[in-house]
Amino acid sequence: MEDQNISTIKKWISYVQNSNLGVALQYKVTLTSLKSNIRPWMTDMFNPALFSKPSVKQIPARLGENLVYFISNYVILTMLLLVLGILSQPSFLISLVAIGAVWVYLSKKEMKVYGIDVTDFQKNMGILALLVLSTFMLAGNMIIYTLFFSMVLAGAHAVYHDQPQINLKLETDLPPNTLLPL
């Protein structure tokens, strides 16, 4: 029984390692949901009439509701700030081009290290490690500062923006023993 479970687990791990279908589908679903939840920028997100100073009791409710309601807009603004920050780092752009050239070069060649064949997966993991290392060495501070700045902006916006008028079903409208949608 235990050997069968181990065999099943090994097959599942092998399938997950060799399949990008699940990851691609997950990214597509996430991007589709983000795209469909973008709120109007000028009439809803940045409308000055919808901003007011909250009382202390209103802060948690506003923060929670607005973060959920405007999440797609916050993600877009964060990505835009990251792209602008990366474009302002010429050394990082040069390293990205160099790593891309190394990846193209290595993807077309068979490689051996001390007489052992290196698989495509191992080559890609090495290049990924090089990319992560160069990213943190050359643009790590900018990325961390941008993410922090984006969180502060999103939090301030969520606190000072009036709560959106969302037409959601109340708990009383749901049949008994029904889980609430997240």
PDB file of C-alpha atoms in Angstrom:
ATOM      1  CA  MET A   1       0.000   0.000   0.000  1.00  0.00           C
ATOM      2  CA  GLU A   2       2.792   2.399   0.940  1.00  0.00           C
ATOM      3  CA  ASP A   3       4.750   1.602  -2.238  1.00  0.00           C
ATOM      4  CA  GLN A   4       1.649   2.340  -4.312  1.00  0.00           C
ATOM      5  CA  ASN A   5       1.239   5.735  -2.610  1.00  0.00           C
ATOM      6  CA  ILE A   6       4.902   6.565  -3.191  1.00  0.00           C
ATOM      7  CA  SER A   7       4.581   5.514  -6.831  1.00  0.00           C
ATOM      8  CA  THR A   8       1.480   7.680  -7.263  1.00  0.00           C
ATOM      9  CA  ILE A   9       3.219  10.655  -5.655  1.00  0.00           C
ATOM     10  CA  LYS A  10       6.272  10.221  -7.895  1.00  0.00           C
ATOM     11  CA  LYS A  11       4.050  10.073 -11.000  1.00  0.00           C
ATOM     12  CA  TRP A  12       2.215  13.212  -9.900  1.00  0.00           C
ATOM     13  CA  ILE A  13       5.474  15.082  -9.212  1.00  0.00           C
ATOM     14  CA  SER A  14       6.823  14.004 -12.598  1.00  0.00           C
ATOM     15  CA  TYR A  15       3.638  15.198 -14.307  1.00  0.00           C
ATOM     16  CA  VAL A  16       3.760  18.581 -12.570  1.00  0.00           C
ATOM     17  CA  GLN A  17       7.455  19.068 -13.407  1.00  0.00           C
ATOM     18  CA  ASN A  18       6.944  18.173 -17.060  1.00  0.00           C
ATOM     19  CA  SER A  19       3.703  20.073 -17.599  1.00  0.00           C
ATOM     20  CA  ASN A  20       3.268  23.814 -17.959  1.00  0.00           C
ATOM     21  CA  LEU A  21      -0.434  23.526 -18.748  1.00  0.00           C
ATOM     22  CA  GLY A  22      -1.622  24.072 -15.185  1.00  0.00           C
ATOM     23  CA  VAL A  23       0.611  27.088 -14.655  1.00  0.00           C
ATOM     24  CA  ALA A  24      -0.369  28.647 -17.981  1.00  0.00           C
ATOM     25  CA  LEU A  25      -4.066  28.101 -17.273  1.00  0.00           C
ATOM     26  CA  GLN A  26      -3.718  29.614 -13.810  1.00  0.00           C
ATOM     27  CA  TYR A  27      -1.980  32.727 -15.217  1.00  0.00           C
ATOM     28  CA  LYS A  28      -4.658  33.089 -17.900  1.00  0.00           C
ATOM     29  CA  VAL A  29      -7.462  32.877 -15.332  1.00  0.00           C
ATOM     30  CA  THR A  30      -5.704  35.375 -13.053  1.00  0.00           C
ATOM     31  CA  LEU A  31      -5.032  37.852 -15.874  1.00  0.00           C
ATOM     32  CA  THR A  32      -8.598  37.512 -17.157  1.00  0.00           C
ATOM     33  CA  SER A  33     -10.061  38.178 -13.715  1.00  0.00           C
ATOM     34  CA  LEU A  34      -7.734  41.153 -13.179  1.00  0.00           C
ATOM     35  CA  LYS A  35      -8.653  42.582 -16.574  1.00  0.00           C
ATOM     36  CA  SER A  36     -12.380  42.155 -16.000  1.00  0.00           C
ATOM     37  CA  ASN A  37     -12.222  43.881 -12.590  1.00  0.00           C
ATOM     38  CA  ILE A  38     -10.510  47.108 -13.673  1.00  0.00           C
ATOM     39  CA  ARG A  39     -12.525  50.014 -12.298  1.00  0.00           C
ATOM     40  CA  PRO A  40     -12.990  53.267 -14.238  1.00  0.00           C
ATOM     41  CA  TRP A  41      -9.931  55.424 -13.642  1.00  0.00           C
ATOM     42  CA  MET A  42     -11.300  58.973 -13.771  1.00  0.00           C
ATOM     43  CA  THR A  43     -14.918  58.493 -12.717  1.00  0.00           C
ATOM     44  CA  ASP A  44     -14.310  56.008  -9.923  1.00  0.00           C
ATOM     45  CA  MET A  45     -10.662  55.715  -8.904  1.00  0.00           C
ATOM     46  CA  PHE A  46      -9.481  59.340  -9.023  1.00  0.00           C
ATOM     47  CA  ASN A  47     -12.755  61.269  -8.691  1.00  0.00           C
ATOM     48  CA  PRO A  48     -12.051  63.966  -6.044  1.00  0.00           C
ATOM     49  CA  ALA A  49     -15.698  63.988  -4.950  1.00  0.00           C
ATOM     50  CA  LEU A  50     -15.319  60.409  -3.699  1.00  0.00           C
ATOM     51  CA  PHE A  51     -12.528  61.206  -1.221  1.00  0.00           C
ATOM     52  CA  SER A  52     -13.134  62.185   2.390  1.00  0.00           C
ATOM     53  CA  LYS A  53     -11.396  61.934   5.725  1.00  0.00           C
ATOM     54  CA  PRO A  54     -12.633  58.811   7.518  1.00  0.00           C
ATOM     55  CA  SER A  55     -13.404  58.447  11.188  1.00  0.00           C
ATOM     56  CA  VAL A  56     -11.302  55.978  13.143  1.00  0.00           C
ATOM     57  CA  LYS A  57     -14.155  53.437  13.065  1.00  0.00           C
ATOM     58  CA  GLN A  58     -14.482  53.679   9.264  1.00  0.00           C
ATOM     59  CA  ILE A  59     -10.806  52.986   8.491  1.00  0.00           C
ATOM     60  CA  PRO A  60     -10.859  49.149   8.690  1.00  0.00           C
ATOM     61  CA  ALA A  61     -14.065  48.862   6.641  1.00  0.00           C
ATOM     62  CA  ARG A  62     -12.865  51.308   3.987  1.00  0.00           C
ATOM     63  CA  LEU A  63      -9.451  49.686   3.797  1.00  0.00           C
ATOM     64  CA  GLY A  64     -10.867  46.185   3.373  1.00  0.00           C
ATOM     65  CA  GLU A  65     -13.585  47.034   0.870  1.00  0.00           C
ATOM     66  CA  ASN A  66     -11.533  49.414  -1.260  1.00  0.00           C
ATOM     67  CA  LEU A  67      -8.513  47.102  -1.438  1.00  0.00           C
ATOM     68  CA  VAL A  68     -10.740  44.330  -2.776  1.00  0.00           C
ATOM     69  CA  TYR A  69     -12.730  46.646  -5.048  1.00  0.00           C
ATOM     70  CA  PHE A  70      -9.705  48.385  -6.622  1.00  0.00           C
ATOM     71  CA  ILE A  71      -7.205  45.484  -6.567  1.00  0.00           C
ATOM     72  CA  SER A  72      -6.872  45.365 -10.367  1.00  0.00           C
ATOM     73  CA  ASN A  73      -6.174  49.086 -10.539  1.00  0.00           C
ATOM     74  CA  TYR A  74      -3.568  48.813  -7.771  1.00  0.00           C
ATOM     75  CA  VAL A  75      -1.838  45.926  -9.571  1.00  0.00           C
ATOM     76  CA  ILE A  76      -1.739  47.900 -12.842  1.00  0.00           C
ATOM     77  CA  LEU A  77      -0.278  50.966 -11.111  1.00  0.00           C
ATOM     78  CA  THR A  78       2.337  48.830  -9.348  1.00  0.00           C
ATOM     79  CA  MET A  79       3.353  47.148 -12.618  1.00  0.00           C
ATOM     80  CA  LEU A  80       3.562  50.530 -14.349  1.00  0.00           C
ATOM     81  CA  LEU A  81       5.813  51.896 -11.593  1.00  0.00           C
ATOM     82  CA  LEU A  82       8.007  48.772 -11.762  1.00  0.00           C
ATOM     83  CA  VAL A  83       8.389  49.067 -15.547  1.00  0.00           C
ATOM     84  CA  LEU A  84       9.283  52.757 -15.263  1.00  0.00           C
ATOM     85  CA  GLY A  85      11.783  51.954 -12.523  1.00  0.00           C
ATOM     86  CA  ILE A  86      13.385  49.159 -14.537  1.00  0.00           C
ATOM     87  CA  LEU A  87      13.637  51.404 -17.597  1.00  0.00           C
ATOM     88  CA  SER A  88      15.494  53.937 -15.453  1.00  0.00           C
ATOM     89  CA  GLN A  89      18.206  51.350 -14.618  1.00  0.00           C
ATOM     90  CA  PRO A  90      20.425  51.017 -17.732  1.00  0.00           C
ATOM     91  CA  SER A  91      22.802  48.515 -16.096  1.00  0.00           C
ATOM     92  CA  PHE A  92      19.872  46.233 -15.318  1.00  0.00           C
ATOM     93  CA  LEU A  93      18.599  46.475 -18.894  1.00  0.00           C
ATOM     94  CA  ILE A  94      22.054  45.549 -20.205  1.00  0.00           C
ATOM     95  CA  SER A  95      22.191  42.540 -17.870  1.00  0.00           C
ATOM     96  CA  LEU A  96      18.736  41.422 -19.060  1.00  0.00           C
ATOM     97  CA  VAL A  97      19.914  41.539 -22.672  1.00  0.00           C
ATOM     98  CA  ALA A  98      23.092  39.614 -21.763  1.00  0.00           C
ATOM     99  CA  ILE A  99      21.138  36.944 -19.870  1.00  0.00           C
ATOM    100  CA  GLY A 100      18.733  36.651 -22.801  1.00  0.00           C
ATOM    101  CA  ALA A 101      21.665  36.151 -25.172  1.00  0.00           C
ATOM    102  CA  VAL A 102      23.139  33.476 -22.880  1.00  0.00           C
ATOM    103  CA  TRP A 103      19.768  31.725 -22.749  1.00  0.00           C
ATOM    104  CA  VAL A 104      19.425  31.718 -26.555  1.00  0.00           C
ATOM    105  CA  TYR A 105      23.012  30.476 -26.950  1.00  0.00           C
ATOM    106  CA  LEU A 106      22.655  27.687 -24.380  1.00  0.00           C
ATOM    107  CA  SER A 107      19.227  26.569 -25.583  1.00  0.00           C
ATOM    108  CA  LYS A 108      20.713  25.601 -28.958  1.00  0.00           C
ATOM    109  CA  LYS A 109      23.738  23.685 -27.633  1.00  0.00           C
ATOM    110  CA  GLU A 110      24.234  20.381 -25.886  1.00  0.00           C
ATOM    111  CA  MET A 111      26.176  20.919 -22.710  1.00  0.00           C
ATOM    112  CA  LYS A 112      28.349  18.684 -20.550  1.00  0.00           C
ATOM    113  CA  VAL A 113      29.827  19.486 -17.157  1.00  0.00           C
ATOM    114  CA  TYR A 114      32.595  17.110 -16.036  1.00  0.00           C
ATOM    115  CA  GLY A 115      31.333  14.559 -18.561  1.00  0.00           C
ATOM    116  CA  ILE A 116      27.707  14.670 -17.356  1.00  0.00           C
ATOM    117  CA  ASP A 117      24.980  15.812 -19.751  1.00  0.00           C
ATOM    118  CA  VAL A 118      23.131  18.919 -18.587  1.00  0.00           C
ATOM    119  CA  THR A 119      19.377  18.795 -19.257  1.00  0.00           C
ATOM    120  CA  ASP A 120      17.367  21.727 -20.577  1.00  0.00           C
ATOM    121  CA  PHE A 121      15.647  21.987 -17.191  1.00  0.00           C
ATOM    122  CA  GLN A 122      19.007  22.316 -15.424  1.00  0.00           C
ATOM    123  CA  LYS A 123      20.207  24.928 -17.923  1.00  0.00           C
ATOM    124  CA  ASN A 124      17.016  26.931 -17.473  1.00  0.00           C
ATOM    125  CA  MET A 125      17.277  26.744 -13.672  1.00  0.00           C
ATOM    126  CA  GLY A 126      20.875  28.000 -13.862  1.00  0.00           C
ATOM    127  CA  ILE A 127      19.831  30.901 -16.066  1.00  0.00           C
ATOM    128  CA  LEU A 128      16.908  31.641 -13.735  1.00  0.00           C
ATOM    129  CA  ALA A 129      19.303  31.712 -10.767  1.00  0.00           C
ATOM    130  CA  LEU A 130      21.556  34.101 -12.706  1.00  0.00           C
ATOM    131  CA  LEU A 131      18.546  36.290 -13.524  1.00  0.00           C
ATOM    132  CA  VAL A 132      17.350  36.404  -9.912  1.00  0.00           C
ATOM    133  CA  LEU A 133      20.849  37.173  -8.639  1.00  0.00           C
ATOM    134  CA  SER A 134      21.428  39.960 -11.167  1.00  0.00           C
ATOM    135  CA  THR A 135      17.961  41.386 -10.513  1.00  0.00           C
ATOM    136  CA  PHE A 136      18.579  41.711  -6.804  1.00  0.00           C
ATOM    137  CA  MET A 137      22.126  42.975  -7.271  1.00  0.00           C
ATOM    138  CA  LEU A 138      21.302  45.625  -9.881  1.00  0.00           C
ATOM    139  CA  ALA A 139      17.662  46.565  -9.277  1.00  0.00           C
ATOM    140  CA  GLY A 140      16.750  45.064  -5.903  1.00  0.00           C
ATOM    141  CA  ASN A 141      16.539  48.367  -4.041  1.00  0.00           C
ATOM    142  CA  MET A 142      14.431  49.940  -6.758  1.00  0.00           C
ATOM    143  CA  ILE A 143      12.022  46.985  -6.765  1.00  0.00           C
ATOM    144  CA  ILE A 144      11.668  46.966  -2.981  1.00  0.00           C
ATOM    145  CA  TYR A 145      11.170  50.744  -2.822  1.00  0.00           C
ATOM    146  CA  THR A 146       8.626  50.631  -5.643  1.00  0.00           C
ATOM    147  CA  LEU A 147       6.628  47.839  -3.995  1.00  0.00           C
ATOM    148  CA  PHE A 148       6.700  49.673  -0.654  1.00  0.00           C
ATOM    149  CA  PHE A 149       5.682  52.970  -2.287  1.00  0.00           C
ATOM    150  CA  SER A 150       2.852  51.199  -4.142  1.00  0.00           C
ATOM    151  CA  MET A 151       1.575  49.636  -0.912  1.00  0.00           C
ATOM    152  CA  VAL A 152       1.603  53.012   0.841  1.00  0.00           C
ATOM    153  CA  LEU A 153      -0.240  54.670  -2.063  1.00  0.00           C
ATOM    154  CA  ALA A 154      -2.806  51.859  -2.284  1.00  0.00           C
ATOM    155  CA  GLY A 155      -3.363  51.967   1.473  1.00  0.00           C
ATOM    156  CA  ALA A 156      -3.787  55.749   1.517  1.00  0.00           C
ATOM    157  CA  HIS A 157      -6.145  55.618  -1.451  1.00  0.00           C
ATOM    158  CA  ALA A 158      -8.172  52.812   0.147  1.00  0.00           C
ATOM    159  CA  VAL A 159      -8.492  54.679   3.449  1.00  0.00           C
ATOM    160  CA  TYR A 160      -9.449  58.086   2.023  1.00  0.00           C
ATOM    161  CA  HIS A 161     -11.688  56.875  -0.835  1.00  0.00           C
ATOM    162  CA  ASP A 162     -15.345  56.498   0.126  1.00  0.00           C
ATOM    163  CA  GLN A 163     -16.587  52.940   0.217  1.00  0.00           C
ATOM    164  CA  PRO A 164     -17.869  51.793  -3.176  1.00  0.00           C
ATOM    165  CA  GLN A 165     -21.563  51.137  -3.579  1.00  0.00           C
ATOM    166  CA  ILE A 166     -21.461  47.473  -4.517  1.00  0.00           C
ATOM    167  CA  ASN A 167     -24.602  45.496  -5.238  1.00  0.00           C
ATOM    168  CA  LEU A 168     -23.812  42.295  -3.391  1.00  0.00           C
ATOM    169  CA  LYS A 169     -26.268  39.741  -2.101  1.00  0.00           C
ATOM    170  CA  LEU A 170     -26.720  39.978   1.621  1.00  0.00           C
ATOM    171  CA  GLU A 171     -26.329  36.913   3.801  1.00  0.00           C
ATOM    172  CA  THR A 172     -30.110  36.873   4.315  1.00  0.00           C
ATOM    173  CA  ASP A 173     -30.692  36.523   0.550  1.00  0.00           C
ATOM    174  CA  LEU A 174     -28.731  33.268   0.397  1.00  0.00           C
ATOM    175  CA  PRO A 175     -30.269  29.860   0.971  1.00  0.00           C
ATOM    176  CA  PRO A 176     -29.401  28.199   4.290  1.00  0.00           C
ATOM    177  CA  ASN A 177     -26.053  26.375   4.585  1.00  0.00           C
ATOM    178  CA  THR A 178     -24.577  28.285   1.630  1.00  0.00           C
ATOM    179  CA  LEU A 179     -20.982  29.427   1.738  1.00  0.00           C
ATOM    180  CA  LEU A 180     -20.431  33.090   1.011  1.00  0.00           C
ATOM    181  CA  PRO A 181     -18.414  33.850  -2.129  1.00  0.00           C
ATOM    182  CA  LEU A 182     -15.000  35.355  -1.475  1.00  0.00           C
TER     183      LEU A 182
END
